[in-house]
PDB file of C-alpha atoms in Angstrom:
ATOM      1  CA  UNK Y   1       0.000   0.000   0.000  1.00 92.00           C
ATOM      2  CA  UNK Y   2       1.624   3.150  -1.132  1.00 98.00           C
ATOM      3  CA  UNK Y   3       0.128   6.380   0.569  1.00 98.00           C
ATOM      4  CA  UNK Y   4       0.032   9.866  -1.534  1.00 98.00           C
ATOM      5  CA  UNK Y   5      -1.147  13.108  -0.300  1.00 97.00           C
ATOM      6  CA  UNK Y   6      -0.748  14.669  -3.920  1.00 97.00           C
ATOM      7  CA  UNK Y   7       0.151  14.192  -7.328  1.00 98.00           C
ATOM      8  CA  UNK Y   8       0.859  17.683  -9.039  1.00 97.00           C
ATOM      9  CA  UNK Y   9       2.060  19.012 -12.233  1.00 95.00           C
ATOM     10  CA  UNK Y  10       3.593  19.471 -14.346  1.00 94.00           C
ATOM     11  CA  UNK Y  11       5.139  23.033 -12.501  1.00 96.00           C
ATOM     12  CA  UNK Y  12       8.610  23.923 -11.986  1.00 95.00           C
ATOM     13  CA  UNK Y  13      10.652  22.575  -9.143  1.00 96.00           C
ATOM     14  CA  UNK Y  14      11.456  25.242  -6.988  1.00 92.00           C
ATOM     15  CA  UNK Y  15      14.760  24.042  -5.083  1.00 92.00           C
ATOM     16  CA  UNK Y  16      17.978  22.107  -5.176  1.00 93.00           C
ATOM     17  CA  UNK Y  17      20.281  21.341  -7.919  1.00 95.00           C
ATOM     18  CA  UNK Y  18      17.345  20.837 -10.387  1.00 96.00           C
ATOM     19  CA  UNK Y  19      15.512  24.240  -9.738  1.00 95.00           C
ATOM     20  CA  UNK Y  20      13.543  25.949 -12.804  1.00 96.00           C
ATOM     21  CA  UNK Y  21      13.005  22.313 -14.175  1.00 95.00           C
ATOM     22  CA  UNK Y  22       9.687  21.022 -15.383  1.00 95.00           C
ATOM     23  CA  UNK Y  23       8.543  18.966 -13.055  1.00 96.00           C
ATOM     24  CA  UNK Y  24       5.798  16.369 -11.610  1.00 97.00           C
ATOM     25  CA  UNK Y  25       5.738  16.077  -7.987  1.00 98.00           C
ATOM     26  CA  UNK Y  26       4.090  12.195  -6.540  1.00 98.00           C
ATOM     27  CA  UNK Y  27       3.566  13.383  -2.503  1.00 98.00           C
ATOM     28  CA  UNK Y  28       3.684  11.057   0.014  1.00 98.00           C
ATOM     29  CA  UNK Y  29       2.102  10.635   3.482  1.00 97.00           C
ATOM     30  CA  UNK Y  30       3.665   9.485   6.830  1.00 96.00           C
ATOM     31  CA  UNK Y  31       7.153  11.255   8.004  1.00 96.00           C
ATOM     32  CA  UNK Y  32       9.359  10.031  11.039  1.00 95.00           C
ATOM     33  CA  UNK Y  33       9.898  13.760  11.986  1.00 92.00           C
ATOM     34  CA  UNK Y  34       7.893  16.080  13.104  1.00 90.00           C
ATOM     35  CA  UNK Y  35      10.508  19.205  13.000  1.00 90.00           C
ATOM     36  CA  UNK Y  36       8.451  21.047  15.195  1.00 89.00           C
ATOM     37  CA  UNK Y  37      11.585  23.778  15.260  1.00 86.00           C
ATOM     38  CA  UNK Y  38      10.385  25.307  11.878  1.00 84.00           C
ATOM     39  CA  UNK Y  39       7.264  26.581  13.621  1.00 82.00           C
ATOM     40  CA  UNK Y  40       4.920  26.313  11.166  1.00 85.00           C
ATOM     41  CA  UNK Y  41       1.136  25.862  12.875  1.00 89.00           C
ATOM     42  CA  UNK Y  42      -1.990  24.580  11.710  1.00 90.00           C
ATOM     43  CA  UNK Y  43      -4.906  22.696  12.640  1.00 92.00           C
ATOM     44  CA  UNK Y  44      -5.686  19.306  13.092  1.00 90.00           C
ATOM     45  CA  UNK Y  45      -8.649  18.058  11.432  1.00 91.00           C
ATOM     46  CA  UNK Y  46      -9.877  17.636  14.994  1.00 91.00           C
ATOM     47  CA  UNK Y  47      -9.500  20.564  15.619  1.00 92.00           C
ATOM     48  CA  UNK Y  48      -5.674  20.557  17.571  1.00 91.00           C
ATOM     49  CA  UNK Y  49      -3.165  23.467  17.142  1.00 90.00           C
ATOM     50  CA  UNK Y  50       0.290  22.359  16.233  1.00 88.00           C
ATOM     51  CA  UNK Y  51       3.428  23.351  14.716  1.00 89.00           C
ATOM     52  CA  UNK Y  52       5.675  21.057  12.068  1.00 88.00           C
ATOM     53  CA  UNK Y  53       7.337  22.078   8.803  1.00 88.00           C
ATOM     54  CA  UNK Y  54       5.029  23.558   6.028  1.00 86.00           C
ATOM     55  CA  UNK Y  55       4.386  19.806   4.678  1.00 91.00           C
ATOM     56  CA  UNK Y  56       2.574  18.923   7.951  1.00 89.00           C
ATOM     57  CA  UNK Y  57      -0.174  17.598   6.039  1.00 90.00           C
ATOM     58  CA  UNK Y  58       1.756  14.812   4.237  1.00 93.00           C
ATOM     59  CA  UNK Y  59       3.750  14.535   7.648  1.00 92.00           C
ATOM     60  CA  UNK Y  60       0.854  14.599  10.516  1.00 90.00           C
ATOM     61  CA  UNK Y  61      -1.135  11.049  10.609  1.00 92.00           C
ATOM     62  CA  UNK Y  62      -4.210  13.576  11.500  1.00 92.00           C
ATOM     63  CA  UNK Y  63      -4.767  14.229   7.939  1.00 93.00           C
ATOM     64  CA  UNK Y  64      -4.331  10.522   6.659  1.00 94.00           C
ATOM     65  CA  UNK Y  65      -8.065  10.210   5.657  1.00 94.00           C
ATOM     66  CA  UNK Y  66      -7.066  12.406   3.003  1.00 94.00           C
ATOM     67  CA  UNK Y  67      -4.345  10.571   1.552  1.00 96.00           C
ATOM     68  CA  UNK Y  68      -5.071   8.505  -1.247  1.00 97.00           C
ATOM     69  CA  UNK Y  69      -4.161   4.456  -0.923  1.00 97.00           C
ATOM     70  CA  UNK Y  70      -2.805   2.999  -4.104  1.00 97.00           C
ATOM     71  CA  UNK Y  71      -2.274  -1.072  -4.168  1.00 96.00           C
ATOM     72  CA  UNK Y  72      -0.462  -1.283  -7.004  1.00 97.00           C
ATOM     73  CA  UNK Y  73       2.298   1.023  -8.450  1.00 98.00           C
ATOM     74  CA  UNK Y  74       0.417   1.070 -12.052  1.00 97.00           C
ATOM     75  CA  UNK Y  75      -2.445   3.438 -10.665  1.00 98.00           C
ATOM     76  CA  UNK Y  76      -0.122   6.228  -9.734  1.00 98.00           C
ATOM     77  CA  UNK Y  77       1.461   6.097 -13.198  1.00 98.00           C
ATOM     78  CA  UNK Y  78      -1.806   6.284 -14.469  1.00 97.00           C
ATOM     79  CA  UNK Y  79      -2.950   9.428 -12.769  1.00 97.00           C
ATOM     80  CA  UNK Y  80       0.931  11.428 -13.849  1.00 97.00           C
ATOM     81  CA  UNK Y  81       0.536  10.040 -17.778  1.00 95.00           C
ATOM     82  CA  UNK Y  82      -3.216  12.549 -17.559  1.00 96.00           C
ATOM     83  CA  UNK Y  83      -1.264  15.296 -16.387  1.00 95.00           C
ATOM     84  CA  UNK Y  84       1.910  14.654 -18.803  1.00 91.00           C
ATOM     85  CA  UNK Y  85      -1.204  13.972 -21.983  1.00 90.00           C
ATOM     86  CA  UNK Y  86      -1.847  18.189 -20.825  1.00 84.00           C
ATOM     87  CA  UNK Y  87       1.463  19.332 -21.717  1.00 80.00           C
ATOM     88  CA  UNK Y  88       2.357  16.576 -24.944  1.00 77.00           C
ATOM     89  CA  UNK Y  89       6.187  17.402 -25.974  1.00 79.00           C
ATOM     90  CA  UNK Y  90       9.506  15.272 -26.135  1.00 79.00           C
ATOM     91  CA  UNK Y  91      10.826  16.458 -23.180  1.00 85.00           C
ATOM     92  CA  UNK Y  92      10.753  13.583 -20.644  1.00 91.00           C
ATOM     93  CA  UNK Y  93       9.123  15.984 -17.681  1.00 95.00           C
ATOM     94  CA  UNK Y  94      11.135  15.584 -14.183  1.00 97.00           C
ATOM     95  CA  UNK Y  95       9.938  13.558 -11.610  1.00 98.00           C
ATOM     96  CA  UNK Y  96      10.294  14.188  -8.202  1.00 98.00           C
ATOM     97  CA  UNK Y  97       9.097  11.970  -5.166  1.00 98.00           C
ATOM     98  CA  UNK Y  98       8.412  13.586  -2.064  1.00 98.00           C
ATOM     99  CA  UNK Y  99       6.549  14.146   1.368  1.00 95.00           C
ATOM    100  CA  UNK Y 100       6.633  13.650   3.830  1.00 95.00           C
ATOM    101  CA  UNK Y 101       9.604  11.400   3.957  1.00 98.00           C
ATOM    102  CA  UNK Y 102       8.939   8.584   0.847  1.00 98.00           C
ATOM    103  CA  UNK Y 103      11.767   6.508   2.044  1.00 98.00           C
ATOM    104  CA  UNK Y 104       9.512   4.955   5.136  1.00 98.00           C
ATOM    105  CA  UNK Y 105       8.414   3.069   1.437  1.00 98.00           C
ATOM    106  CA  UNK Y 106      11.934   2.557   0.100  1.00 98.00           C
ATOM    107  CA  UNK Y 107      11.561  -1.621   0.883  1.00 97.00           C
ATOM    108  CA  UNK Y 108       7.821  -1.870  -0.470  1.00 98.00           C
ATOM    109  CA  UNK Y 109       7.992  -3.879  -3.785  1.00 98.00           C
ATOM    110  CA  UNK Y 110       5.665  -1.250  -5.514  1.00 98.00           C
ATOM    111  CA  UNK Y 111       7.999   1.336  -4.414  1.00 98.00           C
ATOM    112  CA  UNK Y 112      10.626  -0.223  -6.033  1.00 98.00           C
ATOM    113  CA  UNK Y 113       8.484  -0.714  -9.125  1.00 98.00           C
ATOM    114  CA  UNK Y 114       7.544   3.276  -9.461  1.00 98.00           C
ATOM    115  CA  UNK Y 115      10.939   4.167  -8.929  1.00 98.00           C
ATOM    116  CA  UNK Y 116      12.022   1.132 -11.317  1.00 98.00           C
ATOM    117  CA  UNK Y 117       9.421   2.579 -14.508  1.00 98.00           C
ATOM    118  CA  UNK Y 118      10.558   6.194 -14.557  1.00 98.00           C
ATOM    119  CA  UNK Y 119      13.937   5.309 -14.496  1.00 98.00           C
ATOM    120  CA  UNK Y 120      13.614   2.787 -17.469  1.00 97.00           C
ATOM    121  CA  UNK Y 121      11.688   5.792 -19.024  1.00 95.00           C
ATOM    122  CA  UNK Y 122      14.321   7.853 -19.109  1.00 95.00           C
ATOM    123  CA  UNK Y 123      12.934  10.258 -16.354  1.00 96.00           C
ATOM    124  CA  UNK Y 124      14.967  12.192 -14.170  1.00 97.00           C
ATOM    125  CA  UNK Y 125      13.966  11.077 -10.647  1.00 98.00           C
ATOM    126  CA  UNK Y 126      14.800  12.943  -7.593  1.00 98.00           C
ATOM    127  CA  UNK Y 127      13.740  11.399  -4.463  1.00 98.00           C
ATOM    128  CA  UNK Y 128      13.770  14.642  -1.890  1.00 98.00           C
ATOM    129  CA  UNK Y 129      14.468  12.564   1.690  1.00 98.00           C
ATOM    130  CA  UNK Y 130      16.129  13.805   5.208  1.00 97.00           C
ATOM    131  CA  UNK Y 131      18.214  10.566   4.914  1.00 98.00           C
ATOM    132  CA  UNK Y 132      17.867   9.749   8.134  1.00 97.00           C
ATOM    133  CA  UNK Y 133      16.658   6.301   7.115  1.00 97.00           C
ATOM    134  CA  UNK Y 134      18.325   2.947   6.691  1.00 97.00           C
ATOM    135  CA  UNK Y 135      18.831   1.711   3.079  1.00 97.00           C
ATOM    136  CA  UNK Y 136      20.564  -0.887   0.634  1.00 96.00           C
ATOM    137  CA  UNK Y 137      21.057  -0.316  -3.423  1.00 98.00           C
ATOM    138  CA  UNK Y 138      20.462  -3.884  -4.450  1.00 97.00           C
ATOM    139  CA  UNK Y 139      19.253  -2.677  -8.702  1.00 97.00           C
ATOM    140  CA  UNK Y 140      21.474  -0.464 -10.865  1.00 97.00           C
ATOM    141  CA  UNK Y 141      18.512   1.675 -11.792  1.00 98.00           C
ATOM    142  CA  UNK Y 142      18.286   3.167  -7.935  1.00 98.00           C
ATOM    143  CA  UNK Y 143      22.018   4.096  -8.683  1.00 98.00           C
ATOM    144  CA  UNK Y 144      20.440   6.625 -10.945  1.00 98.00           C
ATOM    145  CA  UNK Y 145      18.685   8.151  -9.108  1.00 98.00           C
ATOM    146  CA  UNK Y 146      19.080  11.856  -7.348  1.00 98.00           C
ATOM    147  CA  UNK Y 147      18.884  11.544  -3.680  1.00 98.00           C
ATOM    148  CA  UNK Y 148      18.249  15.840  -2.601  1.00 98.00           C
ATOM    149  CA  UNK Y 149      19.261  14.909   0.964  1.00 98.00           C
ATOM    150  CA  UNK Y 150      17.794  17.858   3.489  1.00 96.00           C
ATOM    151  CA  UNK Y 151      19.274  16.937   6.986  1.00 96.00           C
ATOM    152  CA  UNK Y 152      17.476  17.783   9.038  1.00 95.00           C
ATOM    153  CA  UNK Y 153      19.968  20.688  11.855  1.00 94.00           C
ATOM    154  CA  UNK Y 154      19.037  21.507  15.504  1.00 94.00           C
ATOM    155  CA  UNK Y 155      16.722  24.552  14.616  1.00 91.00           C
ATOM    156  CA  UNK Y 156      14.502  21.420  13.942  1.00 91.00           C
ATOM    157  CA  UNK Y 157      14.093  20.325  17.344  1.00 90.00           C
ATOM    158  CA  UNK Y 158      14.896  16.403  16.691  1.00 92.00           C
ATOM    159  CA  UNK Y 159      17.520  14.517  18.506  1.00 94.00           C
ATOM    160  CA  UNK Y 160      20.851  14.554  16.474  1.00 93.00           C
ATOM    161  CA  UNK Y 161      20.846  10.433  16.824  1.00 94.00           C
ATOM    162  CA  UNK Y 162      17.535  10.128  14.435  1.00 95.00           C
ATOM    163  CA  UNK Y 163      18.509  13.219  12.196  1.00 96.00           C
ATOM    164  CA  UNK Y 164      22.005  12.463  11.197  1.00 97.00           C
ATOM    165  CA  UNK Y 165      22.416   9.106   9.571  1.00 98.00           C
ATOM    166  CA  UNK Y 166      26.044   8.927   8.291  1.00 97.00           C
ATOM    167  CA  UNK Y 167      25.767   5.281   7.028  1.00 97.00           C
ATOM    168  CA  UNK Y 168      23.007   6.524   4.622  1.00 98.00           C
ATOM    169  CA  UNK Y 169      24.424  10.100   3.278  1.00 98.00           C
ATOM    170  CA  UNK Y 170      27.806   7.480   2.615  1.00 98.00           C
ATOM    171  CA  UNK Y 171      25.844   5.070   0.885  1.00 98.00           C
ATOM    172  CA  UNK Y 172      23.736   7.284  -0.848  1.00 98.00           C
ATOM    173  CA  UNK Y 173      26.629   9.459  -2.102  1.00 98.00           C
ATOM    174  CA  UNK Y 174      29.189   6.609  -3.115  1.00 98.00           C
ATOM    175  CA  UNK Y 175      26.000   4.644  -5.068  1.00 98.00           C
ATOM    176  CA  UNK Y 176      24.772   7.867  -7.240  1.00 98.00           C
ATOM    177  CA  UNK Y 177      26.338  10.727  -9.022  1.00 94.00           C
ATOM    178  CA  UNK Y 178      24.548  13.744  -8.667  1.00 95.00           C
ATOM    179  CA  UNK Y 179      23.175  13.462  -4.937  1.00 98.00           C
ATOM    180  CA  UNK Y 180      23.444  16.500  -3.017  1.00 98.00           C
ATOM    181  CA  UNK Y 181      23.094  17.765   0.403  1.00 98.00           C
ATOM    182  CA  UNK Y 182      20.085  20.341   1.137  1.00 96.00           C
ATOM    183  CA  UNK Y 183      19.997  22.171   4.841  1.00 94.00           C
ATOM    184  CA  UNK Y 184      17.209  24.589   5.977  1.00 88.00           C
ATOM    185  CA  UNK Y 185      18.665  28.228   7.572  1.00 88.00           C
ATOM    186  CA  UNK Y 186      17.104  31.166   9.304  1.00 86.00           C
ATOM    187  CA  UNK Y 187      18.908  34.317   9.752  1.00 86.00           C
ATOM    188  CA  UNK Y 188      19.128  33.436  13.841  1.00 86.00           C
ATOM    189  CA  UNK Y 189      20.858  30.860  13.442  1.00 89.00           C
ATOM    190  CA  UNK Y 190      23.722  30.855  10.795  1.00 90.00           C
ATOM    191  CA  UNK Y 191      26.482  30.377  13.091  1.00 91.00           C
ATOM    192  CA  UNK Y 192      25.029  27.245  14.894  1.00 93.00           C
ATOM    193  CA  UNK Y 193      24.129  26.136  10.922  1.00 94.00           C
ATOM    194  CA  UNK Y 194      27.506  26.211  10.369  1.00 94.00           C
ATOM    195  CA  UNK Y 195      29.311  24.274  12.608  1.00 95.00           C
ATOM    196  CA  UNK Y 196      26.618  21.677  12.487  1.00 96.00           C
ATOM    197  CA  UNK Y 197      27.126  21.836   8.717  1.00 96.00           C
ATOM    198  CA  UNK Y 198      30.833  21.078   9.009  1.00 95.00           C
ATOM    199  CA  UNK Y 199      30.138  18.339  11.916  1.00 96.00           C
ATOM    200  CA  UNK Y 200      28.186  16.434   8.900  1.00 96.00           C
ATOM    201  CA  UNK Y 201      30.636  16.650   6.049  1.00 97.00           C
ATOM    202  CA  UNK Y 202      33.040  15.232   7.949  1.00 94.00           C
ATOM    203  CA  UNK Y 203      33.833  11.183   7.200  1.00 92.00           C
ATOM    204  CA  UNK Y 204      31.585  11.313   4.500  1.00 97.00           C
ATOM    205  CA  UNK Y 205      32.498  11.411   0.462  1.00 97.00           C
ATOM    206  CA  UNK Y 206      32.492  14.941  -0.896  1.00 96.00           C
ATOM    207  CA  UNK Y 207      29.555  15.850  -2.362  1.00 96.00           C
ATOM    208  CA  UNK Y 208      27.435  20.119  -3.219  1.00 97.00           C
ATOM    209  CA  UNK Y 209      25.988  21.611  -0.606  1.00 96.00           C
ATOM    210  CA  UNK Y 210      22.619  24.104  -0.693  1.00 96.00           C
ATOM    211  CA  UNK Y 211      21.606  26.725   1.374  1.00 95.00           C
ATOM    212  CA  UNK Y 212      17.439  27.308   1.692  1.00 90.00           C
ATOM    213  CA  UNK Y 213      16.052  30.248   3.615  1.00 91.00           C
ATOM    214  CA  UNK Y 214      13.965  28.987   6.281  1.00 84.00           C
ATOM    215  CA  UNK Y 215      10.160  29.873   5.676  1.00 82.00           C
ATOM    216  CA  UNK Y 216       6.472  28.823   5.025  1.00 78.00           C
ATOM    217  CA  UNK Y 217       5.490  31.546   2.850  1.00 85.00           C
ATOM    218  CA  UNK Y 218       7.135  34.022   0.468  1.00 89.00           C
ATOM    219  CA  UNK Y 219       7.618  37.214   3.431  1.00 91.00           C
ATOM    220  CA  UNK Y 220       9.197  34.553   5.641  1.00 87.00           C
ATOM    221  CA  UNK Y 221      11.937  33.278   3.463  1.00 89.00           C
ATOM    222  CA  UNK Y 222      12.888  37.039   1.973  1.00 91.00           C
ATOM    223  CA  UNK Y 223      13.541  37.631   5.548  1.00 90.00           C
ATOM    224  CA  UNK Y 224      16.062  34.929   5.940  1.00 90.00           C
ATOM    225  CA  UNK Y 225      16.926  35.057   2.679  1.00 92.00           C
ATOM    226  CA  UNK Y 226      19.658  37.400   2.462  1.00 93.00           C
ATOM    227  CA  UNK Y 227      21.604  36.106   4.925  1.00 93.00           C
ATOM    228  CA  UNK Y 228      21.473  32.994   4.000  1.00 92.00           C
ATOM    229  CA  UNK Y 229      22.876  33.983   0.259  1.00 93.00           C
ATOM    230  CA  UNK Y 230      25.518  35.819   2.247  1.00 93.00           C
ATOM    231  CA  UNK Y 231      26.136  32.343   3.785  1.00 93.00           C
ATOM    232  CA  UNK Y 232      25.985  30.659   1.119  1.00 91.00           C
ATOM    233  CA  UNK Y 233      28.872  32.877  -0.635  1.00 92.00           C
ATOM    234  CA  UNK Y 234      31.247  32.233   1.890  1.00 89.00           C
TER     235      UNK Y 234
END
């Protein structure tokens, strides 16, 4: 059973190495976070007041009734090939799995099969994780893929034990190419970012960093935003 909370597109992706790209985004539910450091609040369905990142409603369980269930991998692919018959052209459109955090379904056989069909397609596939997760490369087709890894730093409020995974950023970065590390800053806390940054490059293979102003809406990240471009250039 693969959970979605959206399928989208095609729009441009908006961040990471791929940015200005056309793009279809698959969504989905469940996260083993709750980064309740970024402050964002909302409402339950029933009606409780909480604060997550601004994808608490792929990430809270609350709003799981409206997910969508899919048993097989075929009726996802289904509902992307009506939004890529919208916008017909020989460009094979980006796709980019999300959520939440989709590697909770990294060992579910029609996982593997989604991944597995836009790959053999000739798709670019970005799976955007915080790679805190455990996980093997057993198929050379998951060596293609782009891992946009955003570890998760302190500002989030999880422990560092379940945030930073160094087995996985290794294994990710010596199995694929183009995998790249992604970190969330606000302006109050660059210098903290930076140590912690440097704390979890160390032992692992060289790989691009990216800086992304901290923010749920467009006011919030221009105020962290020039800092963290100042950051970014040093």
């Amino acid at each position: 059973m693969l959970e979605i909370n959206e399928i989208f597109g095609p729009t441009i992706q908006g961040e990471g190495k791929l940015v200005g790209t056309p793009s279809i985004f698959i969504r989905f539910g469940k996260c083993n976070f709750k980064c309740e450091g970024f402050a964002v609040e909302y409402e339950t369905p029933s009606g409780v007041k909480k604060c997550a990142c601004d994808s608490y409603y792929a990430v809270d369980t609350e709003f799981k009734d409206t997910w969508t269930k899919y048993k097989s991998y075929d009726e996802i692919v289904n509902e992307v090939d009506v939004l890529l018959s919208k916008h017909p052209n020989n460009y094979k459109i980006d796709i980019v799995i999300t959520g939440g955090e989709p590697l909770l379904y990294w060992n579910k056989e029609e996982f593997q099969k989604l991944l597995k069909h836009y790959i053999e397609n000739e798709h670019k596939v970005t799976i955007e994780t915080n790679a805190s997760l455990n996980l093997n490369f057993e198929f050379d087709y998951q060596k293609k893929i782009l891992f946009s890894m955003s570890v998760k730093l302190s500002n989030s409020l999880e422990p560092l034990k379940k945030r930073v995974n160094k087995e996985t950023l290794t294994k990710i970065l010596t199995n694929t190419k183009e995998s790249y590390l992604k970190f969330v800053i606000g302006k109050d806390f660059l210098n903290d970012a930076k140590t912690e940054i440097n704390s979890i490059l160390e032992d692992i293979p060289k790989c691009e960093v990216y800086l992304m102003p901290l923010g749920d809406t467009a006011d919030e990240i221009n105020k962290n935003c020039e800092e963290v471009i100042n950051m970014a250039i040093e």
